[in-house]
Amino acid sequence: MTDNNKATLSHDDIRNFVPKSDCLLGKTILVTGAGDGIGRVAALTYASFGATVLLLGRTSSKLEYVYDEIESLGGAQPAMLPMNLESATFAEMQQLEHMIHKEVGALDGLLHNAGILGSLTPLEMYDVNTFAEVMKVNLTATFMLTQAMLPRLKDAPNGSIVFTSSAVGTNPRAFWGAYALSKQAVEGMSDIFTQETKNTTNLRFNCINPGATRTNMRAHAYPGENPLSLKTPEDIMAGYVCLMSDDSIGVRGQVVALQPKD
Ligand code: NAP
């Protein structure tokens, strides 16, 4: 293990990172929710910087589209991993880990991006089934997939796991219910994993809070908002690339807000 416990980049450095064109060459990165929104653009961006991308999502047709987009930009051949994180079992995730070990070999990065909003409702009236669904997709499945993939990621020379938080996870906000709670717990999970592993492995855990970004989820949360006033997923990719590249070795246990004024 190399000495990589010291944070070497500030959050500004991460937000403003200027990647070298081959900074992800030779890395294999699994992206959840890769079929749409921020996850789709992260998958395309990782491929454009040389990574082999494993596309996990629940809608096969969307994964096929992203697969074709990566092929047409000349990226390394990706793989599609259709999985519904709401219903997936731990055994299925372990099978996925075995398959990656056998068919792909290494796994260097895992971007936990898939998420659902649930409803914007006071907790007193929050539908308990919706609550469970949001917790399963945003938190429990994130934990399960992390644990299932740990053997592969710990084998990587400098593995990186990136979770996705939100401003309402960092500072819980009225009416954001299960979504805010799930994101707060994801930040806690990243912190606990960091504490438990920082002295025994090079694998690093961090969270990204993308900030207000022009996607379907944002449009559902803020239907009256002009989407053109928002950054696009492409605008915020520097931080996503930085935390997957070896330039961020030493950055651990951080919650990086990519648009800190939100
Ligand atoms: P999005 O456009 O709604 O995309 C979400 C992605 O997650 C989609 O690819 C979706 O697949 C996938 N997904 C949802 N449920 C799934 C399930 N059960 N199994 C597998 N995949 C599933 O959302 P986004 O705005 O890009 O959000 C990406 C992440 O950033 C989320 O974690 C979100 O909480 C976070 N975030 C977003 C913003 C923002 O302003 N956009 C702000 C803060 C945090 P389908 O397309 O097949 O449904």
PDB file of N, CA, C and O in Angstrom, residues 138-202:
ATOM      1  N   ASN A 138     -31.610   4.223  -3.327  1.00  0.00           N
ATOM      2  CA  ASN A 138     -30.583   5.252  -3.068  1.00  0.00           C
ATOM      3  C   ASN A 138     -29.573   4.827  -2.016  1.00  0.00           C
ATOM      4  O   ASN A 138     -28.426   5.275  -2.050  1.00  0.00           O
ATOM      5  N   LEU A 139     -30.001   3.981  -1.064  1.00  0.00           N
ATOM      6  CA  LEU A 139     -29.109   3.654   0.060  1.00  0.00           C
ATOM      7  C   LEU A 139     -28.764   2.164   0.140  1.00  0.00           C
ATOM      8  O   LEU A 139     -27.605   1.780   0.035  1.00  0.00           O
ATOM      9  N   THR A 140     -29.785   1.327   0.320  1.00  0.00           N
ATOM     10  CA  THR A 140     -29.505  -0.093   0.600  1.00  0.00           C
ATOM     11  C   THR A 140     -28.813  -0.762  -0.578  1.00  0.00           C
ATOM     12  O   THR A 140     -27.825  -1.487  -0.388  1.00  0.00           O
ATOM     13  N   ALA A 141     -29.309  -0.530  -1.787  1.00  0.00           N
ATOM     14  CA  ALA A 141     -28.670  -1.142  -2.959  1.00  0.00           C
ATOM     15  C   ALA A 141     -27.259  -0.587  -3.155  1.00  0.00           C
ATOM     16  O   ALA A 141     -26.354  -1.298  -3.607  1.00  0.00           O
ATOM     17  N   THR A 142     -27.064   0.663  -2.799  1.00  0.00           N
ATOM     18  CA  THR A 142     -25.728   1.270  -2.899  1.00  0.00           C
ATOM     19  C   THR A 142     -24.764   0.566  -1.948  1.00  0.00           C
ATOM     20  O   THR A 142     -23.631   0.231  -2.307  1.00  0.00           O
ATOM     21  N   PHE A 143     -25.241   0.319  -0.728  1.00  0.00           N
ATOM     22  CA  PHE A 143     -24.422  -0.429   0.237  1.00  0.00           C
ATOM     23  C   PHE A 143     -24.153  -1.851  -0.276  1.00  0.00           C
ATOM     24  O   PHE A 143     -23.008  -2.335  -0.264  1.00  0.00           O
ATOM     25  N   MET A 144     -25.216  -2.529  -0.729  1.00  0.00           N
ATOM     26  CA  MET A 144     -25.067  -3.926  -1.168  1.00  0.00           C
ATOM     27  C   MET A 144     -24.089  -4.042  -2.338  1.00  0.00           C
ATOM     28  O   MET A 144     -23.220  -4.919  -2.367  1.00  0.00           O
ATOM     29  N   LEU A 145     -24.235  -3.140  -3.310  1.00  0.00           N
ATOM     30  CA  LEU A 145     -23.365  -3.210  -4.497  1.00  0.00           C
ATOM     31  C   LEU A 145     -21.909  -2.896  -4.112  1.00  0.00           C
ATOM     32  O   LEU A 145     -20.970  -3.513  -4.621  1.00  0.00           O
ATOM     33  N   THR A 146     -21.753  -1.950  -3.194  1.00  0.00           N
ATOM     34  CA  THR A 146     -20.388  -1.643  -2.722  1.00  0.00           C
ATOM     35  C   THR A 146     -19.772  -2.885  -2.101  1.00  0.00           C
ATOM     36  O   THR A 146     -18.651  -3.284  -2.445  1.00  0.00           O
ATOM     37  N   GLN A 147     -20.504  -3.507  -1.188  1.00  0.00           N
ATOM     38  CA  GLN A 147     -19.948  -4.678  -0.495  1.00  0.00           C
ATOM     39  C   GLN A 147     -19.650  -5.807  -1.485  1.00  0.00           C
ATOM     40  O   GLN A 147     -18.613  -6.451  -1.414  1.00  0.00           O
ATOM     41  N   ALA A 148     -20.575  -6.012  -2.437  1.00  0.00           N
ATOM     42  CA  ALA A 148     -20.372  -7.087  -3.415  1.00  0.00           C
ATOM     43  C   ALA A 148     -19.141  -6.831  -4.284  1.00  0.00           C
ATOM     44  O   ALA A 148     -18.433  -7.772  -4.660  1.00  0.00           O
ATOM     45  N   MET A 149     -18.869  -5.571  -4.606  1.00  0.00           N
ATOM     46  CA  MET A 149     -17.762  -5.242  -5.528  1.00  0.00           C
ATOM     47  C   MET A 149     -16.433  -5.042  -4.804  1.00  0.00           C
ATOM     48  O   MET A 149     -15.389  -4.906  -5.457  1.00  0.00           O
ATOM     49  N   LEU A 150     -16.443  -5.028  -3.472  1.00  0.00           N
ATOM     50  CA  LEU A 150     -15.202  -4.728  -2.743  1.00  0.00           C
ATOM     51  C   LEU A 150     -14.034  -5.645  -3.096  1.00  0.00           C
ATOM     52  O   LEU A 150     -12.902  -5.161  -3.236  1.00  0.00           O
ATOM     53  N   PRO A 151     -14.251  -6.960  -3.255  1.00  0.00           N
ATOM     54  CA  PRO A 151     -13.087  -7.802  -3.588  1.00  0.00           C
ATOM     55  C   PRO A 151     -12.375  -7.333  -4.851  1.00  0.00           C
ATOM     56  O   PRO A 151     -11.149  -7.304  -4.911  1.00  0.00           O
ATOM     57  N   ARG A 152     -13.149  -6.942  -5.879  1.00  0.00           N
ATOM     58  CA  ARG A 152     -12.535  -6.482  -7.135  1.00  0.00           C
ATOM     59  C   ARG A 152     -11.851  -5.122  -6.927  1.00  0.00           C
ATOM     60  O   ARG A 152     -10.734  -4.895  -7.382  1.00  0.00           O
ATOM     61  N   LEU A 153     -12.546  -4.210  -6.240  1.00  0.00           N
ATOM     62  CA  LEU A 153     -12.024  -2.854  -6.102  1.00  0.00           C
ATOM     63  C   LEU A 153     -10.793  -2.800  -5.208  1.00  0.00           C
ATOM     64  O   LEU A 153      -9.888  -1.998  -5.425  1.00  0.00           O
ATOM     65  N   LYS A 154     -10.753  -3.682  -4.201  1.00  0.00           N
ATOM     66  CA  LYS A 154      -9.571  -3.702  -3.329  1.00  0.00           C
ATOM     67  C   LYS A 154      -8.360  -4.275  -4.054  1.00  0.00           C
ATOM     68  O   LYS A 154      -7.214  -4.008  -3.677  1.00  0.00           O
ATOM     69  N   ASP A 155      -8.600  -5.065  -5.090  1.00  0.00           N
ATOM     70  CA  ASP A 155      -7.506  -5.617  -5.896  1.00  0.00           C
ATOM     71  C   ASP A 155      -6.887  -4.567  -6.819  1.00  0.00           C
ATOM     72  O   ASP A 155      -5.765  -4.739  -7.293  1.00  0.00           O
ATOM     73  N   ALA A 156      -7.653  -3.518  -7.108  1.00  0.00           N
ATOM     74  CA  ALA A 156      -7.128  -2.481  -8.016  1.00  0.00           C
ATOM     75  C   ALA A 156      -6.002  -1.728  -7.309  1.00  0.00           C
ATOM     76  O   ALA A 156      -6.060  -1.521  -6.095  1.00  0.00           O
ATOM     77  N   PRO A 157      -4.985  -1.292  -8.050  1.00  0.00           N
ATOM     78  CA  PRO A 157      -3.882  -0.588  -7.394  1.00  0.00           C
ATOM     79  C   PRO A 157      -4.349   0.699  -6.691  1.00  0.00           C
ATOM     80  O   PRO A 157      -3.858   1.020  -5.615  1.00  0.00           O
ATOM     81  N   ASN A 158      -5.278   1.413  -7.304  1.00  0.00           N
ATOM     82  CA  ASN A 158      -5.784   2.663  -6.711  1.00  0.00           C
ATOM     83  C   ASN A 158      -7.272   2.806  -7.001  1.00  0.00           C
ATOM     84  O   ASN A 158      -7.692   3.691  -7.760  1.00  0.00           O
ATOM     85  N   GLY A 159      -8.071   1.942  -6.393  1.00  0.00           N
ATOM     86  CA  GLY A 159      -9.501   1.941  -6.653  1.00  0.00           C
ATOM     87  C   GLY A 159     -10.185   3.183  -6.097  1.00  0.00           C
ATOM     88  O   GLY A 159      -9.712   3.800  -5.139  1.00  0.00           O
ATOM     89  N   SER A 160     -11.326   3.522  -6.722  1.00  0.00           N
ATOM     90  CA  SER A 160     -12.067   4.712  -6.281  1.00  0.00           C
ATOM     91  C   SER A 160     -13.558   4.427  -6.320  1.00  0.00           C
ATOM     92  O   SER A 160     -14.088   3.992  -7.348  1.00  0.00           O
ATOM     93  N   ILE A 161     -14.222   4.666  -5.193  1.00  0.00           N
ATOM     94  CA  ILE A 161     -15.683   4.568  -5.146  1.00  0.00           C
ATOM     95  C   ILE A 161     -16.231   5.975  -4.934  1.00  0.00           C
ATOM     96  O   ILE A 161     -15.806   6.676  -4.011  1.00  0.00           O
ATOM     97  N   VAL A 162     -17.146   6.363  -5.803  1.00  0.00           N
ATOM     98  CA  VAL A 162     -17.751   7.695  -5.703  1.00  0.00           C
ATOM     99  C   VAL A 162     -19.256   7.520  -5.496  1.00  0.00           C
ATOM    100  O   VAL A 162     -19.939   6.907  -6.324  1.00  0.00           O
ATOM    101  N   PHE A 163     -19.738   8.037  -4.387  1.00  0.00           N
ATOM    102  CA  PHE A 163     -21.174   8.036  -4.096  1.00  0.00           C
ATOM    103  C   PHE A 163     -21.771   9.362  -4.565  1.00  0.00           C
ATOM    104  O   PHE A 163     -21.040  10.346  -4.750  1.00  0.00           O
ATOM    105  N   THR A 164     -23.099   9.386  -4.695  1.00  0.00           N
ATOM    106  CA  THR A 164     -23.750  10.637  -5.101  1.00  0.00           C
ATOM    107  C   THR A 164     -24.663  11.130  -3.993  1.00  0.00           C
ATOM    108  O   THR A 164     -25.601  10.441  -3.585  1.00  0.00           O
ATOM    109  N   SER A 165     -24.371  12.320  -3.513  1.00  0.00           N
ATOM    110  CA  SER A 165     -25.198  12.946  -2.491  1.00  0.00           C
ATOM    111  C   SER A 165     -26.010  14.083  -3.113  1.00  0.00           C
ATOM    112  O   SER A 165     -26.237  14.103  -4.333  1.00  0.00           O
ATOM    113  N   SER A 166     -26.414  14.995  -2.289  1.00  0.00           N
ATOM    114  CA  SER A 166     -27.258  16.105  -2.730  1.00  0.00           C
ATOM    115  C   SER A 166     -27.191  17.177  -1.646  1.00  0.00           C
ATOM    116  O   SER A 166     -26.885  16.878  -0.485  1.00  0.00           O
ATOM    117  N   ALA A 167     -27.503  18.405  -2.036  1.00  0.00           N
ATOM    118  CA  ALA A 167     -27.511  19.485  -1.031  1.00  0.00           C
ATOM    119  C   ALA A 167     -28.462  19.155   0.115  1.00  0.00           C
ATOM    120  O   ALA A 167     -28.193  19.475   1.271  1.00  0.00           O
ATOM    121  N   VAL A 168     -29.583  18.469  -0.195  1.00  0.00           N
ATOM    122  CA  VAL A 168     -30.551  18.156   0.872  1.00  0.00           C
ATOM    123  C   VAL A 168     -30.107  16.938   1.694  1.00  0.00           C
ATOM    124  O   VAL A 168     -30.743  16.601   2.691  1.00  0.00           O
ATOM    125  N   GLY A 169     -29.044  16.284   1.268  1.00  0.00           N
ATOM    126  CA  GLY A 169     -28.433  15.240   2.098  1.00  0.00           C
ATOM    127  C   GLY A 169     -27.462  15.866   3.071  1.00  0.00           C
ATOM    128  O   GLY A 169     -27.436  15.531   4.255  1.00  0.00           O
ATOM    129  N   THR A 170     -26.685  16.820   2.580  1.00  0.00           N
ATOM    130  CA  THR A 170     -25.728  17.517   3.449  1.00  0.00           C
ATOM    131  C   THR A 170     -26.488  18.342   4.488  1.00  0.00           C
ATOM    132  O   THR A 170     -26.124  18.354   5.666  1.00  0.00           O
ATOM    133  N   ASN A 171     -27.550  19.013   4.071  1.00  0.00           N
ATOM    134  CA  ASN A 171     -28.396  19.805   4.989  1.00  0.00           C
ATOM    135  C   ASN A 171     -29.857  19.418   4.758  1.00  0.00           C
ATOM    136  O   ASN A 171     -30.512  19.963   3.859  1.00  0.00           O
ATOM    137  N   PRO A 172     -30.379  18.466   5.550  1.00  0.00           N
ATOM    138  CA  PRO A 172     -31.759  17.994   5.320  1.00  0.00           C
ATOM    139  C   PRO A 172     -32.764  19.141   5.276  1.00  0.00           C
ATOM    140  O   PRO A 172     -32.649  20.102   6.039  1.00  0.00           O
ATOM    141  N   ARG A 173     -33.709  19.011   4.346  1.00  0.00           N
ATOM    142  CA  ARG A 173     -34.642  20.112   4.087  1.00  0.00           C
ATOM    143  C   ARG A 173     -36.073  19.586   4.158  1.00  0.00           C
ATOM    144  O   ARG A 173     -36.340  18.463   3.701  1.00  0.00           O
ATOM    145  N   ALA A 174     -36.968  20.428   4.717  1.00  0.00           N
ATOM    146  CA  ALA A 174     -38.379  20.051   4.839  1.00  0.00           C
ATOM    147  C   ALA A 174     -38.937  19.611   3.489  1.00  0.00           C
ATOM    148  O   ALA A 174     -38.608  20.211   2.451  1.00  0.00           O
ATOM    149  N   PHE A 175     -39.775  18.592   3.518  1.00  0.00           N
ATOM    150  CA  PHE A 175     -40.530  18.039   2.379  1.00  0.00           C
ATOM    151  C   PHE A 175     -39.694  17.118   1.474  1.00  0.00           C
ATOM    152  O   PHE A 175     -40.234  16.507   0.576  1.00  0.00           O
ATOM    153  N   TRP A 176     -38.379  17.029   1.715  1.00  0.00           N
ATOM    154  CA  TRP A 176     -37.555  16.188   0.836  1.00  0.00           C
ATOM    155  C   TRP A 176     -37.474  14.756   1.335  1.00  0.00           C
ATOM    156  O   TRP A 176     -36.857  13.899   0.704  1.00  0.00           O
ATOM    157  N   GLY A 177     -38.092  14.487   2.493  1.00  0.00           N
ATOM    158  CA  GLY A 177     -38.387  13.143   2.969  1.00  0.00           C
ATOM    159  C   GLY A 177     -37.302  12.109   2.781  1.00  0.00           C
ATOM    160  O   GLY A 177     -36.133  12.292   3.137  1.00  0.00           O
ATOM    161  N   ALA A 178     -37.709  10.969   2.207  1.00  0.00           N
ATOM    162  CA  ALA A 178     -36.804   9.819   2.077  1.00  0.00           C
ATOM    163  C   ALA A 178     -35.584  10.156   1.228  1.00  0.00           C
ATOM    164  O   ALA A 178     -34.485   9.647   1.484  1.00  0.00           O
ATOM    165  N   TYR A 179     -35.756  11.004   0.237  1.00  0.00           N
ATOM    166  CA  TYR A 179     -34.618  11.363  -0.631  1.00  0.00           C
ATOM    167  C   TYR A 179     -33.514  12.008   0.211  1.00  0.00           C
ATOM    168  O   TYR A 179     -32.350  11.594   0.152  1.00  0.00           O
ATOM    169  N   ALA A 180     -33.892  13.014   1.020  1.00  0.00           N
ATOM    170  CA  ALA A 180     -32.887  13.702   1.842  1.00  0.00           C
ATOM    171  C   ALA A 180     -32.259  12.738   2.843  1.00  0.00           C
ATOM    172  O   ALA A 180     -31.035  12.734   3.036  1.00  0.00           O
ATOM    173  N   LEU A 181     -33.091  11.906   3.460  1.00  0.00           N
ATOM    174  CA  LEU A 181     -32.569  10.960   4.456  1.00  0.00           C
ATOM    175  C   LEU A 181     -31.623   9.950   3.814  1.00  0.00           C
ATOM    176  O   LEU A 181     -30.580   9.605   4.380  1.00  0.00           O
ATOM    177  N   SER A 182     -31.992   9.482   2.628  1.00  0.00           N
ATOM    178  CA  SER A 182     -31.130   8.493   1.959  1.00  0.00           C
ATOM    179  C   SER A 182     -29.786   9.113   1.598  1.00  0.00           C
ATOM    180  O   SER A 182     -28.730   8.482   1.743  1.00  0.00           O
ATOM    181  N   LYS A 183     -29.795  10.358   1.161  1.00  0.00           N
ATOM    182  CA  LYS A 183     -28.542  11.013   0.759  1.00  0.00           C
ATOM    183  C   LYS A 183     -27.690  11.342   1.983  1.00  0.00           C
ATOM    184  O   LYS A 183     -26.460  11.255   1.934  1.00  0.00           O
ATOM    185  N   GLN A 184     -28.353  11.703   3.096  1.00  0.00           N
ATOM    186  CA  GLN A 184     -27.598  11.946   4.328  1.00  0.00           C
ATOM    187  C   GLN A 184     -26.897  10.658   4.765  1.00  0.00           C
ATOM    188  O   GLN A 184     -25.731  10.656   5.154  1.00  0.00           O
ATOM    189  N   ALA A 185     -27.618   9.546   4.647  1.00  0.00           N
ATOM    190  CA  ALA A 185     -27.038   8.250   5.033  1.00  0.00           C
ATOM    191  C   ALA A 185     -25.913   7.831   4.089  1.00  0.00           C
ATOM    192  O   ALA A 185     -24.926   7.220   4.514  1.00  0.00           O
ATOM    193  N   VAL A 186     -26.042   8.162   2.818  1.00  0.00           N
ATOM    194  CA  VAL A 186     -24.969   7.843   1.853  1.00  0.00           C
ATOM    195  C   VAL A 186     -23.687   8.593   2.242  1.00  0.00           C
ATOM    196  O   VAL A 186     -22.589   8.035   2.194  1.00  0.00           O
ATOM    197  N   GLU A 187     -23.837   9.850   2.638  1.00  0.00           N
ATOM    198  CA  GLU A 187     -22.645  10.595   3.088  1.00  0.00           C
ATOM    199  C   GLU A 187     -22.033   9.912   4.312  1.00  0.00           C
ATOM    200  O   GLU A 187     -20.807   9.776   4.418  1.00  0.00           O
ATOM    201  N   GLY A 188     -22.891   9.461   5.223  1.00  0.00           N
ATOM    202  CA  GLY A 188     -22.390   8.756   6.408  1.00  0.00           C
ATOM    203  C   GLY A 188     -21.705   7.447   6.043  1.00  0.00           C
ATOM    204  O   GLY A 188     -20.661   7.082   6.603  1.00  0.00           O
ATOM    205  N   MET A 189     -22.276   6.745   5.074  1.00  0.00           N
ATOM    206  CA  MET A 189     -21.687   5.462   4.656  1.00  0.00           C
ATOM    207  C   MET A 189     -20.299   5.676   4.067  1.00  0.00           C
ATOM    208  O   MET A 189     -19.358   4.915   4.350  1.00  0.00           O
ATOM    209  N   SER A 190     -20.144   6.706   3.269  1.00  0.00           N
ATOM    210  CA  SER A 190     -18.838   7.003   2.664  1.00  0.00           C
ATOM    211  C   SER A 190     -17.817   7.303   3.768  1.00  0.00           C
ATOM    212  O   SER A 190     -16.670   6.840   3.718  1.00  0.00           O
ATOM    213  N   ASP A 191     -18.262   8.045   4.775  1.00  0.00           N
ATOM    214  CA  ASP A 191     -17.380   8.396   5.896  1.00  0.00           C
ATOM    215  C   ASP A 191     -16.977   7.136   6.683  1.00  0.00           C
ATOM    216  O   ASP A 191     -15.798   6.927   7.004  1.00  0.00           O
ATOM    217  N   ILE A 192     -17.948   6.279   6.957  1.00  0.00           N
ATOM    218  CA  ILE A 192     -17.648   5.061   7.735  1.00  0.00           C
ATOM    219  C   ILE A 192     -16.720   4.140   6.952  1.00  0.00           C
ATOM    220  O   ILE A 192     -15.727   3.631   7.497  1.00  0.00           O
ATOM    221  N   PHE A 193     -17.018   3.924   5.669  1.00  0.00           N
ATOM    222  CA  PHE A 193     -16.121   3.085   4.849  1.00  0.00           C
ATOM    223  C   PHE A 193     -14.700   3.675   4.865  1.00  0.00           C
ATOM    224  O   PHE A 193     -13.720   2.935   4.952  1.00  0.00           O
ATOM    225  N   THR A 194     -14.615   4.994   4.776  1.00  0.00           N
ATOM    226  CA  THR A 194     -13.283   5.631   4.768  1.00  0.00           C
ATOM    227  C   THR A 194     -12.552   5.331   6.070  1.00  0.00           C
ATOM    228  O   THR A 194     -11.391   4.907   6.063  1.00  0.00           O
ATOM    229  N   GLN A 195     -13.236   5.538   7.193  1.00  0.00           N
ATOM    230  CA  GLN A 195     -12.591   5.298   8.491  1.00  0.00           C
ATOM    231  C   GLN A 195     -12.155   3.839   8.629  1.00  0.00           C
ATOM    232  O   GLN A 195     -11.092   3.549   9.179  1.00  0.00           O
ATOM    233  N   GLU A 196     -12.999   2.943   8.128  1.00  0.00           N
ATOM    234  CA  GLU A 196     -12.729   1.512   8.337  1.00  0.00           C
ATOM    235  C   GLU A 196     -11.644   0.952   7.416  1.00  0.00           C
ATOM    236  O   GLU A 196     -11.123  -0.124   7.675  1.00  0.00           O
ATOM    237  N   THR A 197     -11.344   1.665   6.334  1.00  0.00           N
ATOM    238  CA  THR A 197     -10.431   1.084   5.344  1.00  0.00           C
ATOM    239  C   THR A 197      -9.165   1.896   5.103  1.00  0.00           C
ATOM    240  O   THR A 197      -8.259   1.423   4.429  1.00  0.00           O
ATOM    241  N   LYS A 198      -9.091   3.107   5.659  1.00  0.00           N
ATOM    242  CA  LYS A 198      -8.010   4.010   5.208  1.00  0.00           C
ATOM    243  C   LYS A 198      -6.619   3.504   5.571  1.00  0.00           C
ATOM    244  O   LYS A 198      -5.645   3.876   4.912  1.00  0.00           O
ATOM    245  N   ASN A 199      -6.509   2.666   6.594  1.00  0.00           N
ATOM    246  CA  ASN A 199      -5.174   2.189   6.972  1.00  0.00           C
ATOM    247  C   ASN A 199      -4.825   0.832   6.371  1.00  0.00           C
ATOM    248  O   ASN A 199      -3.740   0.318   6.598  1.00  0.00           O
ATOM    249  N   THR A 200      -5.769   0.251   5.640  1.00  0.00           N
ATOM    250  CA  THR A 200      -5.519  -1.110   5.150  1.00  0.00           C
ATOM    251  C   THR A 200      -5.622  -1.247   3.635  1.00  0.00           C
ATOM    252  O   THR A 200      -5.284  -2.299   3.101  1.00  0.00           O
ATOM    253  N   THR A 201      -6.104  -0.241   2.968  1.00  0.00           N
ATOM    254  CA  THR A 201      -6.255  -0.364   1.515  1.00  0.00           C
ATOM    255  C   THR A 201      -6.074   0.987   0.831  1.00  0.00           C
ATOM    256  O   THR A 201      -6.328   2.042   1.434  1.00  0.00           O
ATOM    257  N   ASN A 202      -5.669   0.946  -0.430  1.00  0.00           N
ATOM    258  CA  ASN A 202      -5.579   2.175  -1.225  1.00  0.00           C
ATOM    259  C   ASN A 202      -6.940   2.624  -1.747  1.00  0.00           C
ATOM    260  O   ASN A 202      -7.058   3.728  -2.289  1.00  0.00           O
TER     261      ASN A 202
END
